[in-house]
PDB file of C-alpha atoms in Angstrom:
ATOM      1  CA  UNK A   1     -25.919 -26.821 -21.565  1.00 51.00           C
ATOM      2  CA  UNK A   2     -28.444 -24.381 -19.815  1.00 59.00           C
ATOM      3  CA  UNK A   3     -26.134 -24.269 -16.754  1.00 62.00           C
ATOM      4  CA  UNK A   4     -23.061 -23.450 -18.173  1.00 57.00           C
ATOM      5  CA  UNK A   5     -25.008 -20.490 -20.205  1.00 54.00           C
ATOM      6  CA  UNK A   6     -25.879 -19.665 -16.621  1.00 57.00           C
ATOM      7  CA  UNK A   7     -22.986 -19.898 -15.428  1.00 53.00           C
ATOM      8  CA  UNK A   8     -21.578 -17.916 -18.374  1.00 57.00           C
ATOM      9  CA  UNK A   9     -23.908 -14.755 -17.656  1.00 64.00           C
ATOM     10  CA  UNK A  10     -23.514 -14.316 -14.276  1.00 66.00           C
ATOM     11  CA  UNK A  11     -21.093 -11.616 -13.468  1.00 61.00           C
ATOM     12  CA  UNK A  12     -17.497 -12.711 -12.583  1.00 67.00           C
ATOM     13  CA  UNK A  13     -16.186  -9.572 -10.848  1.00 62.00           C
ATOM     14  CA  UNK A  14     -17.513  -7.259  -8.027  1.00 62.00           C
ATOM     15  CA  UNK A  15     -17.284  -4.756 -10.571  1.00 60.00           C
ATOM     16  CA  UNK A  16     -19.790  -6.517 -12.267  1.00 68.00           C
ATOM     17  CA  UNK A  17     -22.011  -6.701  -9.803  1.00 71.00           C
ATOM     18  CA  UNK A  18     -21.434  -3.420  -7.913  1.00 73.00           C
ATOM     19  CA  UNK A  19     -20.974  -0.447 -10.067  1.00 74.00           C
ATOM     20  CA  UNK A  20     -20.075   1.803  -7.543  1.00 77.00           C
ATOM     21  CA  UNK A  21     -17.511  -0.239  -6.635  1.00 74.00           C
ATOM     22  CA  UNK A  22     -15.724   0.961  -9.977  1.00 78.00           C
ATOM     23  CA  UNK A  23     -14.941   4.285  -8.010  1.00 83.00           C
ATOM     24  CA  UNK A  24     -14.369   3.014  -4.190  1.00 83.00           C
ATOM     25  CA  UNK A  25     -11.782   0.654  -5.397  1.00 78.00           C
ATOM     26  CA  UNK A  26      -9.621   3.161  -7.112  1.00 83.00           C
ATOM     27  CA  UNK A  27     -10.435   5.910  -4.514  1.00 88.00           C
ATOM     28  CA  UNK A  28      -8.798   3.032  -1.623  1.00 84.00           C
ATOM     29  CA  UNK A  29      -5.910   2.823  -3.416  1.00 83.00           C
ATOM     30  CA  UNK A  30      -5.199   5.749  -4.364  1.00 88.00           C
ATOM     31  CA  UNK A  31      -5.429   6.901  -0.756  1.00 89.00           C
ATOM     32  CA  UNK A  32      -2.981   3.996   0.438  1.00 83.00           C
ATOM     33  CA  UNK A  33      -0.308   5.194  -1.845  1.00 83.00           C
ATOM     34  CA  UNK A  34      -0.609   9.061  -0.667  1.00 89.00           C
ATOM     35  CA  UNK A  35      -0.480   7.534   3.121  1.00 86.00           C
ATOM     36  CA  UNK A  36       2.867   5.817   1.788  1.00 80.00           C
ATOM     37  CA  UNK A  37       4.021   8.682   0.412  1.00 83.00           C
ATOM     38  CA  UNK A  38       3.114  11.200   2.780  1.00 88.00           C
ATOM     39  CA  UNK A  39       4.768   8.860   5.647  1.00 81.00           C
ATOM     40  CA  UNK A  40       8.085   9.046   3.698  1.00 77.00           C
ATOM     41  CA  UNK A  41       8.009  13.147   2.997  1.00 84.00           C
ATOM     42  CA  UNK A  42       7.221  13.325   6.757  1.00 86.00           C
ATOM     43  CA  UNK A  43       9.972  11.180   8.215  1.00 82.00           C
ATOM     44  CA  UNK A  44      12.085  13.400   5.632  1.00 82.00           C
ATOM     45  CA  UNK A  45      11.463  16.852   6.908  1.00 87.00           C
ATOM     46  CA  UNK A  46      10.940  15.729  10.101  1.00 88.00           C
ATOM     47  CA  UNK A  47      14.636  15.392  10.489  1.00 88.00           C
ATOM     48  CA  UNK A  48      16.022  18.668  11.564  1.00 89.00           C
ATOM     49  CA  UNK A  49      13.918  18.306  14.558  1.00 91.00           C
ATOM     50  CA  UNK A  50      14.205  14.670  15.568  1.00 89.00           C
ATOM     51  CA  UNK A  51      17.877  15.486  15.118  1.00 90.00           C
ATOM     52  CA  UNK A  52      17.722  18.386  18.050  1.00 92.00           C
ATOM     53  CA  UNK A  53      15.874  16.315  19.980  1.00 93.00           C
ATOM     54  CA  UNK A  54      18.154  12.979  20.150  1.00 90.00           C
ATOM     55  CA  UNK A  55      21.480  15.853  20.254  1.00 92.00           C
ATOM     56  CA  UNK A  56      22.868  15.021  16.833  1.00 89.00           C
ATOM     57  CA  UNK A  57      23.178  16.724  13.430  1.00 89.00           C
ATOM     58  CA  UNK A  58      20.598  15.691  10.608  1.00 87.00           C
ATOM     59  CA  UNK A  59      23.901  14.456   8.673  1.00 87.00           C
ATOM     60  CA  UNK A  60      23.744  11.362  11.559  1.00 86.00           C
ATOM     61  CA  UNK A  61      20.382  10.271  10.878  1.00 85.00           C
ATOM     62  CA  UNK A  62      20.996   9.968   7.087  1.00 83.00           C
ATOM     63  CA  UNK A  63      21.769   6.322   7.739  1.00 83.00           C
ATOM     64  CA  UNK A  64      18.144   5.985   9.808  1.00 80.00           C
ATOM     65  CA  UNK A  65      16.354   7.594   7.103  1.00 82.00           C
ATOM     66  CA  UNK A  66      18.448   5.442   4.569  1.00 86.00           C
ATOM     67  CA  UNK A  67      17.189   2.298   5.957  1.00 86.00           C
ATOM     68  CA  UNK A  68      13.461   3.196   6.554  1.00 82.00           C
ATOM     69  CA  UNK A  69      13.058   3.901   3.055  1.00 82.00           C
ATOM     70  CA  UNK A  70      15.153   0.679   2.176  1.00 88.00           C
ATOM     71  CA  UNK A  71      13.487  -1.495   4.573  1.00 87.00           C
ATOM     72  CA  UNK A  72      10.340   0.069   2.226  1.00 82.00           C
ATOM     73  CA  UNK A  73      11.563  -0.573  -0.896  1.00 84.00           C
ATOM     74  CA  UNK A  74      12.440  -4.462  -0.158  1.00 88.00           C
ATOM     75  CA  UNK A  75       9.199  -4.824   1.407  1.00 85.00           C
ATOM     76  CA  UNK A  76       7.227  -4.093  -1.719  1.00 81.00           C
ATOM     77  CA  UNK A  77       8.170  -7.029  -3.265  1.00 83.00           C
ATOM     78  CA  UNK A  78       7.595  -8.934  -0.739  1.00 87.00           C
ATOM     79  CA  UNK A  79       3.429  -7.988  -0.121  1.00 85.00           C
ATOM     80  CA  UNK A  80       3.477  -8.565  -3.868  1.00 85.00           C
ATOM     81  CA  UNK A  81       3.920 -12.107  -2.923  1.00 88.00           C
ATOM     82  CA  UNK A  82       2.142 -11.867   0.176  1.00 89.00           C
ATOM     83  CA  UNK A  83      -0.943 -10.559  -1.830  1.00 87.00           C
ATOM     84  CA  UNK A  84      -0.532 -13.713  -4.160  1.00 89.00           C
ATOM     85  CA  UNK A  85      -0.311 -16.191  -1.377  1.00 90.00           C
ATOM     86  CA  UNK A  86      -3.023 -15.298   0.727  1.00 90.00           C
ATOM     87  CA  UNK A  87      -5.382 -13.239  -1.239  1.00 87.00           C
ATOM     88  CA  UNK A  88      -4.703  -9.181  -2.133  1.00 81.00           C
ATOM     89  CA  UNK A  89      -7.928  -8.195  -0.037  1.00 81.00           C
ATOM     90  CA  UNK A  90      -6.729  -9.722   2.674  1.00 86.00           C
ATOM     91  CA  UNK A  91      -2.912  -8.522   2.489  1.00 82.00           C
ATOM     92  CA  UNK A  92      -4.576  -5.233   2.109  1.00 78.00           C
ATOM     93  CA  UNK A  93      -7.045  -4.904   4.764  1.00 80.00           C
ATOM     94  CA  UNK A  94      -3.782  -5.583   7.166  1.00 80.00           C
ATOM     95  CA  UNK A  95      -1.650  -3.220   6.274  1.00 70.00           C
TER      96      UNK A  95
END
């Protein structure tokens, strides 16, 4: 009985253990989701210009643009899965 009342203290999460991790954790992701964000706004208004440089019109590379953020949006999903297969830290600290 002694060990699982041992067992039953001891913290569970890093959290727990580490409160400063209570504000690095939130500050990490916070900053992944502006990098994802901030990579779509620049691809965006980056278009006028990629446009003169390849000789098209921006109109052209709607379909490029259309995709990237496509490609994106099924790929979400998918790292949700990857994250639950083989461990979010992990899933994270590759991306």
């Amino acid at each position: 009985m002694t060990e699982l009342a041992t067992a039953l203290e001891q913290p569970q999460f890093a959290t727990e253990r580490d409160p400063r991790l209570r504000l690095i954790i939130p500050i990490i992701v916070a900053i992944a989701f502006l990098m994802e964000q901030l990579d779509s706004t620049i691809i965006t208004t980056a278009i006028p210009a990629i446009a003169r440089s390849l000789d098209t019109t921006p109109v052209r590379l709607n379909l490029a643009i259309t995709t990237y953020i496509l490609t994106l949006a099924i790929f979400i999903p998918v790292s949700g899965w990857f994250a639950d297969r083989f461990g979010a830290r992990k899933v994270f600290a590759l991306a």
